[in-house]
Amino acid sequence: MKNTGVVARGIVTPIFRQGDDIVKIIYSSLMDAAKDGGFKLADGDIVSVTEAVVGRVQGNYASLKQISKDVRTKFGGGTLGIVFPILSRNRFASVLQGIAGGCDKLIIQLSYPHDEVGNRLVELQTCDEKGVDPTHDSFTEKEFRDIFGMETVHKFTGVDYIEYYKEVGGNCEIIFSNDPRQILKYSKNVLCCDIHTRKRTQKLIESAGAEKCLCLDDILCEPVDGSGYSEYGLLGSNKATDDSVKLFPRDTDKFVNELQAELKSRTGVTVEVMVYGDGCFKDPMGGIWELADPVVSPAFTSGLSGTPNELKIKYIADNDYADLSGQALTDSIRERIKSKKGSLVGNMASEGTTPRRIPDLVGSLCDLVSGSGDRGTPVVLVQNYFKNYASE
């Protein structure tokens, strides 16, 4: 730590397949990387594993037919309303197709001007220019088109999700409203498809008179005809093939503790382990909030619990030690850090430090390091995370 702070390394691994010994492969990959990169594991290091490879090794998949069967079993067919799905070919289009197969007619209620994670149908400024108030105004598809025309093409993907979801959903109708209770004008059976706001949405719809209202985590929360399943149901799922999805992994608490124990047994080092999915950060240009998974980390070892308890160096340098410089300033700040005791919540000397959970912070770092494409590094090693300016 003399001249280096936090280091995050993407660890190249083989391609994981169902049934692989994931713990053995991760250990071997870490040792190969350490030898090649000239570093060693140390107590307090963090080994982070993307949820995708955990789910792949588990074989945690479901076919669209299995989704359809679960939806039909739980709602009984007929007309079904779904509320606030995100606009995504990878995240929701396959799920939509499966849901549509479980009912006779589908009503899709989209939020606007953007979905829950920031994918835009139309620009907010356009709503202002056309006198539309998204907090109150609801529309049929025709009414929406009459106002906005074809200004609904996604700026990054080039996809018009209104037309795309109609094609995928088959016998469906699309409406637009940010009031979830609007769906009850079309169906009393409702599936809430939002992610982080789903419980509020469900409560509002139920209190307004729904006959049955479920959330995506109620679908495939148990096996259907031999399918995979997850405590998060369809939340966090991704398209796998044209007729299947990969679900968010299950039993992740067991996995992180097994990997921690194996690394301790083989190296004598106690590392922390976590499973991570989407990081929680927002793109400043497109306005897209990355977190389409239900959580950043579904499981982590105990050393990653809590939030950072840090002093703001620039604050104490400018206020408490404004008359010092050079080595005297360095020594004073290091002593101040060493002497901190208890929680710093509410202390001005910590104001501006990030009040987020450690696994959310580390998971976001790891998501950026590993990427979502062809880097081939589904394991990320984070070192020095718990050290600071006063560490020897």
PDB file of N, CA, C and O in Angstrom, residues 43-94:
ATOM      1  N   ASP A  43      -4.980 -12.020   2.939  1.00  0.00           N
ATOM      2  CA  ASP A  43      -6.169 -11.907   3.770  1.00  0.00           C
ATOM      3  C   ASP A  43      -6.908 -10.606   3.453  1.00  0.00           C
ATOM      4  O   ASP A  43      -6.281  -9.547   3.329  1.00  0.00           O
ATOM      5  N   GLY A  44      -8.208 -10.699   3.324  1.00  0.00           N
ATOM      6  CA  GLY A  44      -9.006  -9.510   3.044  1.00  0.00           C
ATOM      7  C   GLY A  44      -9.229  -9.236   1.575  1.00  0.00           C
ATOM      8  O   GLY A  44     -10.005  -8.334   1.228  1.00  0.00           O
ATOM      9  N   ASP A  45      -8.557  -9.992   0.699  1.00  0.00           N
ATOM     10  CA  ASP A  45      -8.857  -9.865  -0.723  1.00  0.00           C
ATOM     11  C   ASP A  45     -10.300 -10.297  -0.978  1.00  0.00           C
ATOM     12  O   ASP A  45     -10.903 -11.044  -0.189  1.00  0.00           O
ATOM     13  N   ILE A  46     -10.844  -9.861  -2.095  1.00  0.00           N
ATOM     14  CA  ILE A  46     -12.226 -10.182  -2.447  1.00  0.00           C
ATOM     15  C   ILE A  46     -12.230 -10.903  -3.787  1.00  0.00           C
ATOM     16  O   ILE A  46     -11.726 -10.378  -4.788  1.00  0.00           O
ATOM     17  N   VAL A  47     -12.815 -12.089  -3.816  1.00  0.00           N
ATOM     18  CA  VAL A  47     -13.000 -12.834  -5.056  1.00  0.00           C
ATOM     19  C   VAL A  47     -14.472 -12.732  -5.434  1.00  0.00           C
ATOM     20  O   VAL A  47     -15.345 -13.209  -4.705  1.00  0.00           O
ATOM     21  N   SER A  48     -14.732 -12.104  -6.562  1.00  0.00           N
ATOM     22  CA  SER A  48     -16.102 -11.870  -7.003  1.00  0.00           C
ATOM     23  C   SER A  48     -16.390 -12.691  -8.255  1.00  0.00           C
ATOM     24  O   SER A  48     -15.580 -12.710  -9.189  1.00  0.00           O
ATOM     25  N   VAL A  49     -17.543 -13.323  -8.265  1.00  0.00           N
ATOM     26  CA  VAL A  49     -17.914 -14.221  -9.357  1.00  0.00           C
ATOM     27  C   VAL A  49     -19.231 -13.756  -9.949  1.00  0.00           C
ATOM     28  O   VAL A  49     -20.208 -13.550  -9.210  1.00  0.00           O
ATOM     29  N   THR A  50     -19.288 -13.581 -11.253  1.00  0.00           N
ATOM     30  CA  THR A  50     -20.518 -13.104 -11.859  1.00  0.00           C
ATOM     31  C   THR A  50     -21.636 -14.137 -11.727  1.00  0.00           C
ATOM     32  O   THR A  50     -21.402 -15.354 -11.813  1.00  0.00           O
ATOM     33  N   GLU A  51     -22.850 -13.650 -11.522  1.00  0.00           N
ATOM     34  CA  GLU A  51     -23.995 -14.545 -11.340  1.00  0.00           C
ATOM     35  C   GLU A  51     -24.207 -15.439 -12.555  1.00  0.00           C
ATOM     36  O   GLU A  51     -24.741 -16.545 -12.437  1.00  0.00           O
ATOM     37  N   ALA A  52     -23.787 -14.964 -13.735  1.00  0.00           N
ATOM     38  CA  ALA A  52     -24.045 -15.714 -14.963  1.00  0.00           C
ATOM     39  C   ALA A  52     -23.379 -17.079 -14.940  1.00  0.00           C
ATOM     40  O   ALA A  52     -23.989 -18.079 -15.341  1.00  0.00           O
ATOM     41  N   VAL A  53     -22.120 -17.144 -14.492  1.00  0.00           N
ATOM     42  CA  VAL A  53     -21.445 -18.446 -14.518  1.00  0.00           C
ATOM     43  C   VAL A  53     -21.971 -19.360 -13.419  1.00  0.00           C
ATOM     44  O   VAL A  53     -22.012 -20.578 -13.581  1.00  0.00           O
ATOM     45  N   VAL A  54     -22.398 -18.787 -12.288  1.00  0.00           N
ATOM     46  CA  VAL A  54     -22.986 -19.614 -11.238  1.00  0.00           C
ATOM     47  C   VAL A  54     -24.280 -20.251 -11.744  1.00  0.00           C
ATOM     48  O   VAL A  54     -24.518 -21.453 -11.579  1.00  0.00           O
ATOM     49  N   GLY A  55     -25.115 -19.450 -12.409  1.00  0.00           N
ATOM     50  CA  GLY A  55     -26.358 -19.973 -12.968  1.00  0.00           C
ATOM     51  C   GLY A  55     -26.108 -20.990 -14.074  1.00  0.00           C
ATOM     52  O   GLY A  55     -26.813 -21.996 -14.180  1.00  0.00           O
ATOM     53  N   ARG A  56     -25.087 -20.760 -14.910  1.00  0.00           N
ATOM     54  CA  ARG A  56     -24.775 -21.699 -15.999  1.00  0.00           C
ATOM     55  C   ARG A  56     -24.331 -23.044 -15.442  1.00  0.00           C
ATOM     56  O   ARG A  56     -24.781 -24.098 -15.906  1.00  0.00           O
ATOM     57  N   VAL A  57     -23.452 -23.020 -14.459  1.00  0.00           N
ATOM     58  CA  VAL A  57     -22.959 -24.269 -13.870  1.00  0.00           C
ATOM     59  C   VAL A  57     -24.104 -25.038 -13.217  1.00  0.00           C
ATOM     60  O   VAL A  57     -24.172 -26.267 -13.275  1.00  0.00           O
ATOM     61  N   GLN A  58     -25.018 -24.313 -12.598  1.00  0.00           N
ATOM     62  CA  GLN A  58     -26.176 -24.955 -11.971  1.00  0.00           C
ATOM     63  C   GLN A  58     -27.161 -25.513 -13.003  1.00  0.00           C
ATOM     64  O   GLN A  58     -28.002 -26.337 -12.661  1.00  0.00           O
ATOM     65  N   GLY A  59     -27.059 -25.057 -14.238  1.00  0.00           N
ATOM     66  CA  GLY A  59     -28.061 -25.427 -15.226  1.00  0.00           C
ATOM     67  C   GLY A  59     -29.399 -24.796 -14.911  1.00  0.00           C
ATOM     68  O   GLY A  59     -30.457 -25.404 -15.133  1.00  0.00           O
ATOM     69  N   ASN A  60     -29.346 -23.559 -14.429  1.00  0.00           N
ATOM     70  CA  ASN A  60     -30.573 -22.904 -13.960  1.00  0.00           C
ATOM     71  C   ASN A  60     -31.273 -22.193 -15.129  1.00  0.00           C
ATOM     72  O   ASN A  60     -31.264 -20.973 -15.231  1.00  0.00           O
ATOM     73  N   TYR A  61     -31.884 -22.999 -15.964  1.00  0.00           N
ATOM     74  CA  TYR A  61     -32.557 -22.515 -17.164  1.00  0.00           C
ATOM     75  C   TYR A  61     -34.033 -22.902 -17.129  1.00  0.00           C
ATOM     76  O   TYR A  61     -34.430 -23.816 -16.404  1.00  0.00           O
ATOM     77  N   ALA A  62     -34.802 -22.213 -17.940  1.00  0.00           N
ATOM     78  CA  ALA A  62     -36.218 -22.567 -18.109  1.00  0.00           C
ATOM     79  C   ALA A  62     -36.612 -22.287 -19.549  1.00  0.00           C
ATOM     80  O   ALA A  62     -36.157 -21.316 -20.155  1.00  0.00           O
ATOM     81  N   SER A  63     -37.463 -23.130 -20.085  1.00  0.00           N
ATOM     82  CA  SER A  63     -37.962 -22.912 -21.440  1.00  0.00           C
ATOM     83  C   SER A  63     -39.129 -21.931 -21.402  1.00  0.00           C
ATOM     84  O   SER A  63     -39.763 -21.726 -20.360  1.00  0.00           O
ATOM     85  N   LEU A  64     -39.415 -21.339 -22.547  1.00  0.00           N
ATOM     86  CA  LEU A  64     -40.561 -20.433 -22.624  1.00  0.00           C
ATOM     87  C   LEU A  64     -41.859 -21.190 -22.377  1.00  0.00           C
ATOM     88  O   LEU A  64     -42.805 -20.637 -21.796  1.00  0.00           O
ATOM     89  N   LYS A  65     -41.910 -22.460 -22.770  1.00  0.00           N
ATOM     90  CA  LYS A  65     -43.100 -23.269 -22.508  1.00  0.00           C
ATOM     91  C   LYS A  65     -43.309 -23.478 -21.010  1.00  0.00           C
ATOM     92  O   LYS A  65     -44.446 -23.493 -20.528  1.00  0.00           O
ATOM     93  N   GLN A  66     -42.219 -23.639 -20.273  1.00  0.00           N
ATOM     94  CA  GLN A  66     -42.331 -23.793 -18.819  1.00  0.00           C
ATOM     95  C   GLN A  66     -42.794 -22.499 -18.160  1.00  0.00           C
ATOM     96  O   GLN A  66     -43.575 -22.519 -17.202  1.00  0.00           O
ATOM     97  N   ILE A  67     -42.333 -21.363 -18.683  1.00  0.00           N
ATOM     98  CA  ILE A  67     -42.843 -20.075 -18.196  1.00  0.00           C
ATOM     99  C   ILE A  67     -44.335 -19.976 -18.471  1.00  0.00           C
ATOM    100  O   ILE A  67     -45.126 -19.619 -17.587  1.00  0.00           O
ATOM    101  N   SER A  68     -44.727 -20.309 -19.684  1.00  0.00           N
ATOM    102  CA  SER A  68     -46.140 -20.232 -20.065  1.00  0.00           C
ATOM    103  C   SER A  68     -46.996 -21.109 -19.162  1.00  0.00           C
ATOM    104  O   SER A  68     -48.076 -20.693 -18.709  1.00  0.00           O
ATOM    105  N   LYS A  69     -46.524 -22.313 -18.880  1.00  0.00           N
ATOM    106  CA  LYS A  69     -47.303 -23.218 -18.041  1.00  0.00           C
ATOM    107  C   LYS A  69     -47.472 -22.653 -16.636  1.00  0.00           C
ATOM    108  O   LYS A  69     -48.569 -22.722 -16.060  1.00  0.00           O
ATOM    109  N   ASP A  70     -46.411 -22.079 -16.068  1.00  0.00           N
ATOM    110  CA  ASP A  70     -46.509 -21.527 -14.718  1.00  0.00           C
ATOM    111  C   ASP A  70     -47.465 -20.337 -14.683  1.00  0.00           C
ATOM    112  O   ASP A  70     -48.261 -20.183 -13.752  1.00  0.00           O
ATOM    113  N   VAL A  71     -47.405 -19.484 -15.709  1.00  0.00           N
ATOM    114  CA  VAL A  71     -48.301 -18.328 -15.780  1.00  0.00           C
ATOM    115  C   VAL A  71     -49.751 -18.788 -15.897  1.00  0.00           C
ATOM    116  O   VAL A  71     -50.648 -18.292 -15.196  1.00  0.00           O
ATOM    117  N   ARG A  72     -50.012 -19.749 -16.771  1.00  0.00           N
ATOM    118  CA  ARG A  72     -51.385 -20.229 -16.960  1.00  0.00           C
ATOM    119  C   ARG A  72     -51.900 -20.921 -15.696  1.00  0.00           C
ATOM    120  O   ARG A  72     -53.070 -20.781 -15.319  1.00  0.00           O
ATOM    121  N   THR A  73     -51.035 -21.667 -15.035  1.00  0.00           N
ATOM    122  CA  THR A  73     -51.435 -22.338 -13.789  1.00  0.00           C
ATOM    123  C   THR A  73     -51.816 -21.325 -12.714  1.00  0.00           C
ATOM    124  O   THR A  73     -52.806 -21.492 -11.989  1.00  0.00           O
ATOM    125  N   LYS A  74     -51.057 -20.245 -12.630  1.00  0.00           N
ATOM    126  CA  LYS A  74     -51.256 -19.283 -11.537  1.00  0.00           C
ATOM    127  C   LYS A  74     -52.343 -18.257 -11.834  1.00  0.00           C
ATOM    128  O   LYS A  74     -52.919 -17.678 -10.906  1.00  0.00           O
ATOM    129  N   PHE A  75     -52.638 -18.023 -13.121  1.00  0.00           N
ATOM    130  CA  PHE A  75     -53.664 -17.035 -13.460  1.00  0.00           C
ATOM    131  C   PHE A  75     -54.890 -17.641 -14.140  1.00  0.00           C
ATOM    132  O   PHE A  75     -55.911 -16.959 -14.271  1.00  0.00           O
ATOM    133  N   GLY A  76     -54.786 -18.875 -14.607  1.00  0.00           N
ATOM    134  CA  GLY A  76     -55.953 -19.533 -15.184  1.00  0.00           C
ATOM    135  C   GLY A  76     -56.261 -19.184 -16.618  1.00  0.00           C
ATOM    136  O   GLY A  76     -57.363 -19.468 -17.097  1.00  0.00           O
ATOM    137  N   GLY A  77     -55.341 -18.561 -17.332  1.00  0.00           N
ATOM    138  CA  GLY A  77     -55.591 -18.196 -18.719  1.00  0.00           C
ATOM    139  C   GLY A  77     -56.430 -16.936 -18.818  1.00  0.00           C
ATOM    140  O   GLY A  77     -56.410 -16.089 -17.934  1.00  0.00           O
ATOM    141  N   GLY A  78     -57.173 -16.789 -19.893  1.00  0.00           N
ATOM    142  CA  GLY A  78     -57.987 -15.596 -20.093  1.00  0.00           C
ATOM    143  C   GLY A  78     -57.138 -14.385 -20.397  1.00  0.00           C
ATOM    144  O   GLY A  78     -56.036 -14.477 -20.948  1.00  0.00           O
ATOM    145  N   THR A  79     -57.642 -13.214 -20.011  1.00  0.00           N
ATOM    146  CA  THR A  79     -56.922 -11.956 -20.240  1.00  0.00           C
ATOM    147  C   THR A  79     -56.027 -11.644 -19.052  1.00  0.00           C
ATOM    148  O   THR A  79     -56.466 -11.697 -17.901  1.00  0.00           O
ATOM    149  N   LEU A  80     -54.798 -11.301 -19.341  1.00  0.00           N
ATOM    150  CA  LEU A  80     -53.823 -10.978 -18.298  1.00  0.00           C
ATOM    151  C   LEU A  80     -53.229  -9.607 -18.584  1.00  0.00           C
ATOM    152  O   LEU A  80     -52.868  -9.303 -19.724  1.00  0.00           O
ATOM    153  N   GLY A  81     -53.117  -8.777 -17.556  1.00  0.00           N
ATOM    154  CA  GLY A  81     -52.443  -7.497 -17.684  1.00  0.00           C
ATOM    155  C   GLY A  81     -51.062  -7.564 -17.074  1.00  0.00           C
ATOM    156  O   GLY A  81     -50.885  -8.144 -15.995  1.00  0.00           O
ATOM    157  N   ILE A  82     -50.075  -7.008 -17.769  1.00  0.00           N
ATOM    158  CA  ILE A  82     -48.741  -6.884 -17.169  1.00  0.00           C
ATOM    159  C   ILE A  82     -48.384  -5.402 -17.093  1.00  0.00           C
ATOM    160  O   ILE A  82     -48.740  -4.617 -17.968  1.00  0.00           O
ATOM    161  N   VAL A  83     -47.703  -5.054 -16.016  1.00  0.00           N
ATOM    162  CA  VAL A  83     -47.444  -3.650 -15.708  1.00  0.00           C
ATOM    163  C   VAL A  83     -45.951  -3.384 -15.610  1.00  0.00           C
ATOM    164  O   VAL A  83     -45.218  -4.121 -14.950  1.00  0.00           O
ATOM    165  N   PHE A  84     -45.510  -2.338 -16.277  1.00  0.00           N
ATOM    166  CA  PHE A  84     -44.168  -1.770 -16.153  1.00  0.00           C
ATOM    167  C   PHE A  84     -43.024  -2.724 -16.495  1.00  0.00           C
ATOM    168  O   PHE A  84     -42.017  -2.783 -15.777  1.00  0.00           O
ATOM    169  N   PRO A  85     -43.117  -3.463 -17.612  1.00  0.00           N
ATOM    170  CA  PRO A  85     -41.933  -4.222 -18.035  1.00  0.00           C
ATOM    171  C   PRO A  85     -40.852  -3.268 -18.528  1.00  0.00           C
ATOM    172  O   PRO A  85     -41.149  -2.192 -19.046  1.00  0.00           O
ATOM    173  N   ILE A  86     -39.588  -3.661 -18.355  1.00  0.00           N
ATOM    174  CA  ILE A  86     -38.517  -2.842 -18.895  1.00  0.00           C
ATOM    175  C   ILE A  86     -38.407  -3.087 -20.399  1.00  0.00           C
ATOM    176  O   ILE A  86     -38.907  -4.089 -20.917  1.00  0.00           O
ATOM    177  N   LEU A  87     -37.792  -2.174 -21.101  1.00  0.00           N
ATOM    178  CA  LEU A  87     -37.650  -2.253 -22.553  1.00  0.00           C
ATOM    179  C   LEU A  87     -36.300  -2.888 -22.873  1.00  0.00           C
ATOM    180  O   LEU A  87     -35.272  -2.225 -22.872  1.00  0.00           O
ATOM    181  N   SER A  88     -36.312  -4.191 -23.121  1.00  0.00           N
ATOM    182  CA  SER A  88     -35.048  -4.889 -23.320  1.00  0.00           C
ATOM    183  C   SER A  88     -35.263  -6.173 -24.108  1.00  0.00           C
ATOM    184  O   SER A  88     -36.090  -7.003 -23.736  1.00  0.00           O
ATOM    185  N   ARG A  89     -34.487  -6.348 -25.176  1.00  0.00           N
ATOM    186  CA  ARG A  89     -34.548  -7.592 -25.934  1.00  0.00           C
ATOM    187  C   ARG A  89     -33.928  -8.731 -25.140  1.00  0.00           C
ATOM    188  O   ARG A  89     -34.419  -9.859 -25.161  1.00  0.00           O
ATOM    189  N   ASN A  90     -32.847  -8.458 -24.445  1.00  0.00           N
ATOM    190  CA  ASN A  90     -32.139  -9.476 -23.691  1.00  0.00           C
ATOM    191  C   ASN A  90     -32.853  -9.821 -22.392  1.00  0.00           C
ATOM    192  O   ASN A  90     -32.979 -10.988 -22.017  1.00  0.00           O
ATOM    193  N   ARG A  91     -33.345  -8.806 -21.701  1.00  0.00           N
ATOM    194  CA  ARG A  91     -33.899  -8.992 -20.370  1.00  0.00           C
ATOM    195  C   ARG A  91     -35.378  -9.396 -20.343  1.00  0.00           C
ATOM    196  O   ARG A  91     -35.802 -10.113 -19.459  1.00  0.00           O
ATOM    197  N   PHE A  92     -36.159  -8.870 -21.317  1.00  0.00           N
ATOM    198  CA  PHE A  92     -37.595  -9.095 -21.151  1.00  0.00           C
ATOM    199  C   PHE A  92     -38.305  -9.702 -22.350  1.00  0.00           C
ATOM    200  O   PHE A  92     -39.366 -10.301 -22.181  1.00  0.00           O
ATOM    201  N   ALA A  93     -37.770  -9.590 -23.537  1.00  0.00           N
ATOM    202  CA  ALA A  93     -38.520 -10.052 -24.713  1.00  0.00           C
ATOM    203  C   ALA A  93     -38.860 -11.537 -24.628  1.00  0.00           C
ATOM    204  O   ALA A  93     -39.994 -11.947 -24.913  1.00  0.00           O
ATOM    205  N   SER A  94     -37.909 -12.371 -24.229  1.00  0.00           N
ATOM    206  CA  SER A  94     -38.186 -13.806 -24.103  1.00  0.00           C
ATOM    207  C   SER A  94     -39.187 -14.069 -22.988  1.00  0.00           C
ATOM    208  O   SER A  94     -40.084 -14.914 -23.123  1.00  0.00           O
TER     209      SER A  94
END
